[in-house]
Short mmCIF file of C-alpha atoms in Angstrom, two decimals:
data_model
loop_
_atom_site.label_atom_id
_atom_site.label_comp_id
_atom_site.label_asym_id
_atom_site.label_seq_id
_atom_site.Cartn_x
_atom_site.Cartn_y
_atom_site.Cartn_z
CA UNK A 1 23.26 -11.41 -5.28
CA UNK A 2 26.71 -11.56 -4.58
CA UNK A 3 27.59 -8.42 -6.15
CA UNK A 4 24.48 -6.52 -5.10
CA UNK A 5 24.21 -4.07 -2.02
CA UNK A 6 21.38 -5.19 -0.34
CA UNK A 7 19.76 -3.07 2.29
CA UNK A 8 17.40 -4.66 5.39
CA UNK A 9 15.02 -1.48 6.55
CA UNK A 10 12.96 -1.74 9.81
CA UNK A 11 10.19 0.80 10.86
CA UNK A 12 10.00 0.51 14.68
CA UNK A 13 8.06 2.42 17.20
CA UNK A 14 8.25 0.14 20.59
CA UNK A 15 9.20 -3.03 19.88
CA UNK A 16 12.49 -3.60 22.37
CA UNK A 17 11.21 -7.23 23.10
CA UNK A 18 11.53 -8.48 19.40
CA UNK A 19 13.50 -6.05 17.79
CA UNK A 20 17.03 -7.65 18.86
CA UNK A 21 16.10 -10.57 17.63
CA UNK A 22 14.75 -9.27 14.07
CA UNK A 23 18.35 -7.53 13.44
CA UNK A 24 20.13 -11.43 14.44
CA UNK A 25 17.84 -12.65 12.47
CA UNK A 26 18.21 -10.64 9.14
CA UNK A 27 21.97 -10.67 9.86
CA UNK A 28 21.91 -14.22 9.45
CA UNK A 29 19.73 -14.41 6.52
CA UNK A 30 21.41 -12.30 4.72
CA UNK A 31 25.07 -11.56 6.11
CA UNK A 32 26.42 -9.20 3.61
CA UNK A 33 23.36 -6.48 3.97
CA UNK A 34 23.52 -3.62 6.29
CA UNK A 35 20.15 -3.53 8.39
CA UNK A 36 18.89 -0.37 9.25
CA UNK A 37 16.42 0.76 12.09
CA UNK A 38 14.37 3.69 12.37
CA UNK A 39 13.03 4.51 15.32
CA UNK A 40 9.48 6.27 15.65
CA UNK A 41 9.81 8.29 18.89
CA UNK A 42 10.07 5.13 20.33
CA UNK A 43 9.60 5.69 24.45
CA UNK A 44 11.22 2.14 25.54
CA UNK A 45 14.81 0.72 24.90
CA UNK A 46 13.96 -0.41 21.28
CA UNK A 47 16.88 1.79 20.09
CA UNK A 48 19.24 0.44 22.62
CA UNK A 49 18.64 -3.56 22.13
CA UNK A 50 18.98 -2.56 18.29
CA UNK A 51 22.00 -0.76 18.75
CA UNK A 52 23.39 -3.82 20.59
CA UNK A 53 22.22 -6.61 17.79
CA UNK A 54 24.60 -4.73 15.55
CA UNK A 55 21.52 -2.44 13.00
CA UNK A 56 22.46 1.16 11.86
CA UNK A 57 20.07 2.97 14.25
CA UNK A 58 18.61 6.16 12.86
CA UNK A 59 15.39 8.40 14.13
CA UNK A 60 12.95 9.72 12.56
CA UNK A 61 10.01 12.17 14.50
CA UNK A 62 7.25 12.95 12.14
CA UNK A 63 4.85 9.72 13.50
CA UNK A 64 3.83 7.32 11.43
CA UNK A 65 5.23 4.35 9.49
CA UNK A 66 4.47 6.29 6.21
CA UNK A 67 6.86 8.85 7.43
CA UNK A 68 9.41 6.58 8.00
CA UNK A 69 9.16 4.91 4.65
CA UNK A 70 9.50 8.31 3.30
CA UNK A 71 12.68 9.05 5.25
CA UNK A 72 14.19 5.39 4.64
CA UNK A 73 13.34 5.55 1.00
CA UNK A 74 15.35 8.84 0.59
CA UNK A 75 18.18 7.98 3.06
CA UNK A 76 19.39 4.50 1.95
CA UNK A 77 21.82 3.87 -1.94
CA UNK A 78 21.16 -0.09 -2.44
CA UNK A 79 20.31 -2.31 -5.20
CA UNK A 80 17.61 -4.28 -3.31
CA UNK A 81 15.92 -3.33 -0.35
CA UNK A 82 14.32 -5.58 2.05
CA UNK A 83 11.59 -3.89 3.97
CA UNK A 84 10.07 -5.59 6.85
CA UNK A 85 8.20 -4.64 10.43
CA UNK A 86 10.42 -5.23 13.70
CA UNK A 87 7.82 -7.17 15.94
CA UNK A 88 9.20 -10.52 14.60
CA UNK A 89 6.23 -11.82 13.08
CA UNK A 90 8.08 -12.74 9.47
CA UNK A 91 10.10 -14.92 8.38
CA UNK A 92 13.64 -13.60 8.19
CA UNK A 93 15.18 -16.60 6.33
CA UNK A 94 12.68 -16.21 3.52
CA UNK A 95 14.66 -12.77 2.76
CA UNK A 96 17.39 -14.39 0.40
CA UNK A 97 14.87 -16.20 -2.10
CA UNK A 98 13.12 -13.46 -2.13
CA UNK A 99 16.43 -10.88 -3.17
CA UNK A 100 17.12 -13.76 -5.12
CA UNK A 101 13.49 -13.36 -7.08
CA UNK A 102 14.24 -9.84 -7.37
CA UNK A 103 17.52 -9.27 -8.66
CA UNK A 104 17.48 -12.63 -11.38
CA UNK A 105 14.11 -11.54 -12.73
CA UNK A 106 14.85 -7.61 -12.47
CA UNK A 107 11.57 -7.22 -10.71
CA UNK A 108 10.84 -4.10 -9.63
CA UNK A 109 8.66 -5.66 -6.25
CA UNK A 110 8.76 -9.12 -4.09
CA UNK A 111 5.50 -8.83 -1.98
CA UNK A 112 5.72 -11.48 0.92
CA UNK A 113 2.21 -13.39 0.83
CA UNK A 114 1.77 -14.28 4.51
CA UNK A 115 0.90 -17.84 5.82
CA UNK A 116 -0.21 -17.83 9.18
CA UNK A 117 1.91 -20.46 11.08
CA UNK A 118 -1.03 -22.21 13.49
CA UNK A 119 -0.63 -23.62 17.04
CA UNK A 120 1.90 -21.01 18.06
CA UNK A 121 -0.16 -19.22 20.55
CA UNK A 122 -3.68 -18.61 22.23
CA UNK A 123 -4.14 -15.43 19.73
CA UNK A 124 -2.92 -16.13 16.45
CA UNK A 125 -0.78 -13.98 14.28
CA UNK A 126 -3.59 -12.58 12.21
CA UNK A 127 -5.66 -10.51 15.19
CA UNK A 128 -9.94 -10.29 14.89
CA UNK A 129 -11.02 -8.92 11.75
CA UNK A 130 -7.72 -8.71 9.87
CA UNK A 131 -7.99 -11.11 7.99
CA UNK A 132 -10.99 -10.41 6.67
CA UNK A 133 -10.47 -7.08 6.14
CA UNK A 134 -7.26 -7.82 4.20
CA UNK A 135 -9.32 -10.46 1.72
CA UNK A 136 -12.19 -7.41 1.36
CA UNK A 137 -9.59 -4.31 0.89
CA UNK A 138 -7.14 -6.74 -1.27
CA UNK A 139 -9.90 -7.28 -3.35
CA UNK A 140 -11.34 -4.20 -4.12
CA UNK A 141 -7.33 -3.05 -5.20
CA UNK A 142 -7.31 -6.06 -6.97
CA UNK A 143 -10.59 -5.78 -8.60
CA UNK A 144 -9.84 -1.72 -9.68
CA UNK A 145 -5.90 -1.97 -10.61
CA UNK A 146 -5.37 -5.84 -11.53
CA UNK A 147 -5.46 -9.02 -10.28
CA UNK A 148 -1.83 -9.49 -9.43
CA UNK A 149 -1.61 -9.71 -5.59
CA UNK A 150 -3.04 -11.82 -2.86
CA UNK A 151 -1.84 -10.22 0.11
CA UNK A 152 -2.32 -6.15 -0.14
CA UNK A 153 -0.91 -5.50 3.50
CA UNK A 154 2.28 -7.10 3.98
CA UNK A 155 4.98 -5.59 5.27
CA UNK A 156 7.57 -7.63 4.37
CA UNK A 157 8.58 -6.77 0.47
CA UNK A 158 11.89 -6.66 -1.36
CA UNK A 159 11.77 -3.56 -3.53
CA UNK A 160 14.38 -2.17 -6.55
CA UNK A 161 16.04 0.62 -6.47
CA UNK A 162 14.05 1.76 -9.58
CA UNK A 163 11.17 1.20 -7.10
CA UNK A 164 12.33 3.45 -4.46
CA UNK A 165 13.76 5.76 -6.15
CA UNK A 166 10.63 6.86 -7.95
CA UNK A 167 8.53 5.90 -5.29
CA UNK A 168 5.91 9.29 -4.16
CA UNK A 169 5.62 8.07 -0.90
CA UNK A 170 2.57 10.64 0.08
CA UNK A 171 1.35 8.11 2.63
CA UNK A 172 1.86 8.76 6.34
CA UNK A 173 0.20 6.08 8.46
CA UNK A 174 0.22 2.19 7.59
CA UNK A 175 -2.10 3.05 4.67
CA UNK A 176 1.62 2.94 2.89
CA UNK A 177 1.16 -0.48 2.17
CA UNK A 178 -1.48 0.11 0.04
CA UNK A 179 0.14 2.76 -1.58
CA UNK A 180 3.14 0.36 -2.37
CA UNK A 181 0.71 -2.30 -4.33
CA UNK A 182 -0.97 0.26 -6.08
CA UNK A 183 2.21 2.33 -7.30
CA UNK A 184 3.30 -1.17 -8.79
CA UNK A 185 0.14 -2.43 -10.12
CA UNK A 186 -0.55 1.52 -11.79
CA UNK A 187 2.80 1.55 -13.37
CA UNK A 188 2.49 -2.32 -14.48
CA UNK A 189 5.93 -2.75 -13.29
CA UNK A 190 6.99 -6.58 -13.29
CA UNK A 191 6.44 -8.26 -9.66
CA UNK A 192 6.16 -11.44 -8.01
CA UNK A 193 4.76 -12.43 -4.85
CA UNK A 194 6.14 -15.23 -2.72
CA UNK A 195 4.62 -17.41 0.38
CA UNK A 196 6.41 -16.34 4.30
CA UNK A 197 5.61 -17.47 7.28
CA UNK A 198 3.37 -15.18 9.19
CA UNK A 199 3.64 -15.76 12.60
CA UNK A 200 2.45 -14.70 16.18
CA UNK A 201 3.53 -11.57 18.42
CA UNK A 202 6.40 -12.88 20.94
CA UNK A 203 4.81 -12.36 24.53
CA UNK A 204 5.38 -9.14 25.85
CA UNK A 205 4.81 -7.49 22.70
CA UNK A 206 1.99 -5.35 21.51
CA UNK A 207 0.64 -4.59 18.37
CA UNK A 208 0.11 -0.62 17.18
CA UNK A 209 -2.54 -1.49 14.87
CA UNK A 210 -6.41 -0.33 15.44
CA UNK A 211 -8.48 -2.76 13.63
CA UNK A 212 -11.72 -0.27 12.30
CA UNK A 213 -9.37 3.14 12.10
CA UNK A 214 -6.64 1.77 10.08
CA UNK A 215 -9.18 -0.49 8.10
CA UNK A 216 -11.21 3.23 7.39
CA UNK A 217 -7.94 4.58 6.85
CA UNK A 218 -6.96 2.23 4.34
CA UNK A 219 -10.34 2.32 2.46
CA UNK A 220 -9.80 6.09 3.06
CA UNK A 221 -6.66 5.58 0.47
CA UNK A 222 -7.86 3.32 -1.75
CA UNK A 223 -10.63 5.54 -2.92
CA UNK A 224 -8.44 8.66 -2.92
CA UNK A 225 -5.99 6.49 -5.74
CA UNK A 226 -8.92 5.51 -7.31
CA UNK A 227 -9.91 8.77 -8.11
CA UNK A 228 -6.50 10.10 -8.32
CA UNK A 229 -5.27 6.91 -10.95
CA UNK A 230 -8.36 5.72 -12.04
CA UNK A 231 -10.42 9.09 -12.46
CA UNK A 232 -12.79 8.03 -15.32
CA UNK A 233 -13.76 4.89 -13.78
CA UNK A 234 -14.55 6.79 -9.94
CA UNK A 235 -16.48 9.40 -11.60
CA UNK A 236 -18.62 7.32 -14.49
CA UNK A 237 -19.42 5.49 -11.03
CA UNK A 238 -20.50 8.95 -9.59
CA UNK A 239 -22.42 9.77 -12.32
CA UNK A 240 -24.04 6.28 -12.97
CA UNK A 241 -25.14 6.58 -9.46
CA UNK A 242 -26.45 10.10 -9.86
CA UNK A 243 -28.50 9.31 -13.16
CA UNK A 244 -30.22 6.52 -11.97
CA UNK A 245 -31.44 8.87 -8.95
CA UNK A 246 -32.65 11.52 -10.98
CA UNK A 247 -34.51 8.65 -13.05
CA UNK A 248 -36.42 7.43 -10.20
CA UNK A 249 -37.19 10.71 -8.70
CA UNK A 250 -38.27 11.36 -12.28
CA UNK A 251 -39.97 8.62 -12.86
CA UNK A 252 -43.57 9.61 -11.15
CA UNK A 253 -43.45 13.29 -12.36
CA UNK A 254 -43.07 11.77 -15.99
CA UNK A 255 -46.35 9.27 -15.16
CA UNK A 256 -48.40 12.06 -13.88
CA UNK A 257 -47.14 14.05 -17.10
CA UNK A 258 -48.44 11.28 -19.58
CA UNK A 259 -51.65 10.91 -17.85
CA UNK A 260 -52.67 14.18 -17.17
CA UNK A 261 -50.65 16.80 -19.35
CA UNK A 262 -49.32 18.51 -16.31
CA UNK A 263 -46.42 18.75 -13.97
CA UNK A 264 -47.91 19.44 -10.58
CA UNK A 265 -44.62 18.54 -8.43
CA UNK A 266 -42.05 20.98 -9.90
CA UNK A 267 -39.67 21.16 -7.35
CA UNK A 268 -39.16 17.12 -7.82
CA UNK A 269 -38.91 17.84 -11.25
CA UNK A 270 -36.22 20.44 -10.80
CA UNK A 271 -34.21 18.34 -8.63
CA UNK A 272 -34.31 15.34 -11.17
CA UNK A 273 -33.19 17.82 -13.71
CA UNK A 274 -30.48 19.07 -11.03
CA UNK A 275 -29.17 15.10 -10.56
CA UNK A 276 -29.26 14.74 -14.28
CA UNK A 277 -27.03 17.63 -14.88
CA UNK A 278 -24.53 16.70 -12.12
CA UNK A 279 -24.28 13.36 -13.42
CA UNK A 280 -23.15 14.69 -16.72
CA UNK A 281 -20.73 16.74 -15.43
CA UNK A 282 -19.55 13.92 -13.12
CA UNK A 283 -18.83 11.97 -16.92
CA UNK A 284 -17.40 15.33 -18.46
CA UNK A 285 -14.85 15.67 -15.03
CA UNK A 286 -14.15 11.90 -15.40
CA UNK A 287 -12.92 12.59 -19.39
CA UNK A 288 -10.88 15.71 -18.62
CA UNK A 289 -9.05 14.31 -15.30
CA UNK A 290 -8.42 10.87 -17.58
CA UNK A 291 -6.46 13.21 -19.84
CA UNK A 292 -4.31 14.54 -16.73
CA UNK A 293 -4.23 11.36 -15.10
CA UNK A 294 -2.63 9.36 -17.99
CA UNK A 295 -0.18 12.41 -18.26
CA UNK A 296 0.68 12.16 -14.55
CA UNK A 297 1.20 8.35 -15.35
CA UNK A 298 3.64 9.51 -18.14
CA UNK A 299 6.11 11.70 -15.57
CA UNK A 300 5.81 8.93 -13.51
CA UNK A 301 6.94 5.92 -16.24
CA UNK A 302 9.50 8.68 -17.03
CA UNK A 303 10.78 8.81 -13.13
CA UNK A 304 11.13 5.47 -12.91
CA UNK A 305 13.14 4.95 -16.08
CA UNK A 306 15.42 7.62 -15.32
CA UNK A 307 16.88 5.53 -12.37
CA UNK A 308 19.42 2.64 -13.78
CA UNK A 309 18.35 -0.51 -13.53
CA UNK A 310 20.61 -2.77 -11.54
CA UNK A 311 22.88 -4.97 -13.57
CA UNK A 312 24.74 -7.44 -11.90
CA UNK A 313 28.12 -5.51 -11.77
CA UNK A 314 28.26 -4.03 -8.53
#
């Protein structure tokens, strides 16, 4: 690590009563990195107090901590870069083992697994229904792409700067978490994932996430990769789901056809046909966008190992 140029990036949009303390707190962690903040259109003094704790302060407008990503991503030349929220919640002296991980096992990804620290407050750091909704969403990823993370929605990760670098980034809200686990777990690039401390809100600060609309949001994504990465799998699904249909509305015209000789519902027989041959075509679509998909996949592997891999020299 002593050779590598380590960059600390911070998405903020209103958060001037922790972010002071997240920039001391990074700085100490990890002296030799340069910490940069973006501000969101931030209306409150978050820019100011960051200013004064000594991080790069930069802006960016388009709203949304997918934007910002996007901007940071393309903005910042390191080796490692540790990305983490500004509303003080992590655990800023986990940051070195974590570079650490990174840059002596040339991963490509150092997901921080969060464990809520208890007894710190009335409220808790994880808020109603986020917890849950991280084990159900984590899952499902999990289940589709592989079982190689616990903890989906973090937002404290240490990427490379092969990571970044080839990094789409098409995300615009928080869904961009997502988008990070899935990139990695798609491209089967090598990863680890190491226990923080997850803790509580200081008083005074508010949280910017909406429980059901980001959750929606983030399901939103999920199924738009799965169809976009995983396109034989989403539509054999489709089409499963649109055969057995057709088979049950089928199933009484085919009864009154055995007993009697005659098909006295033909419009239900015409709409089973109809399902039938949109479920095939749902299986045909799935085998032609599998083709595209694993050339897409190919660019992409190709992306990644155009950007050099970080050595140790400086």
């Amino acid at each position: 690590m002593d050779n590598a140029r380590i960059a600390v990036l911070i998405p903020c949009y209103n958060e001037e009563v922790a972010i002071g303390q997240v920039v001391r707190d990074f700085a100490a962690a990890l002296p030799r990195a340069r910490i940069y903040v973006y501000d969101n259109n931030s209306t409150d003094r978050t820019r100011e107090v960051a200013a004064e704790a000594g991080a790069i302060v930069r802006m960016e407008t388009l709203q949304g901590k997918g934007h910002v990503v996007r901007r940071m991503f393309s903005d910042i030349e390191a080796d490692a870069y540790v990305l983490v929220d500004g509303d003080g919640t992590y655990e800023a002296s986990a940051s070195p083992r974590m570079v650490d991980c990174l840059l002596a096992e040339q991963l490509d990804m150092v997901n921080g697994q969060r464990v809520e620290v208890e007894g710190e407050g009335p409220v808790g750091a994880y808020r109603r229904g986020h917890r849950t909704g991280n084990l159900l969403l984590t899952g499902l990823v999990r289940y589709v792409f592989g079982d190689r993370i616990q903890d989906m929605l973090s937002g404290y990760r240490v990427f490379s700067r092969r990571f970044v670098k080839s990094f789409p980034a098409l995300a615009s809200g928080f869904e961009t978490e997502t988008e990070f686990t899935i990139h990695a777990l798609d491209m089967l690039m090598p990863l680890a994932e190491m226990p923080t401390q997850y803790r509580e809100r200081p008083p005074g600060s508010v949280s910017k996430l909406r429980t059901y609309s980001d959750g929606f949001r983030i399901l939103n994504t999920i199924v738009k990769l799965v169809k976009e990465e995983r396109p034989l799998q989403f539509f054999s699904i489709a089409g499963l789901v649109l055969l057995v249909l057709g088979l049950l509305i089928a199933l009484p015209v085919l009864i009154t056809y055995f007993r009697i000789g005659l098909v006295p519902r033909l419009p239900t027989a015409v709409l089973a046909m109809g399902f039938e041959v949109v479920a095939m075509l749902a299986f045909t679509c799935g085998l032609i966008l599998d083709s595209v998909a694993r050339g897409r996949r190919e660019v992409k592997r190709l992306a990644y190992l155009a950007v050099p891999r970080w050595t140790g020299e400086g």
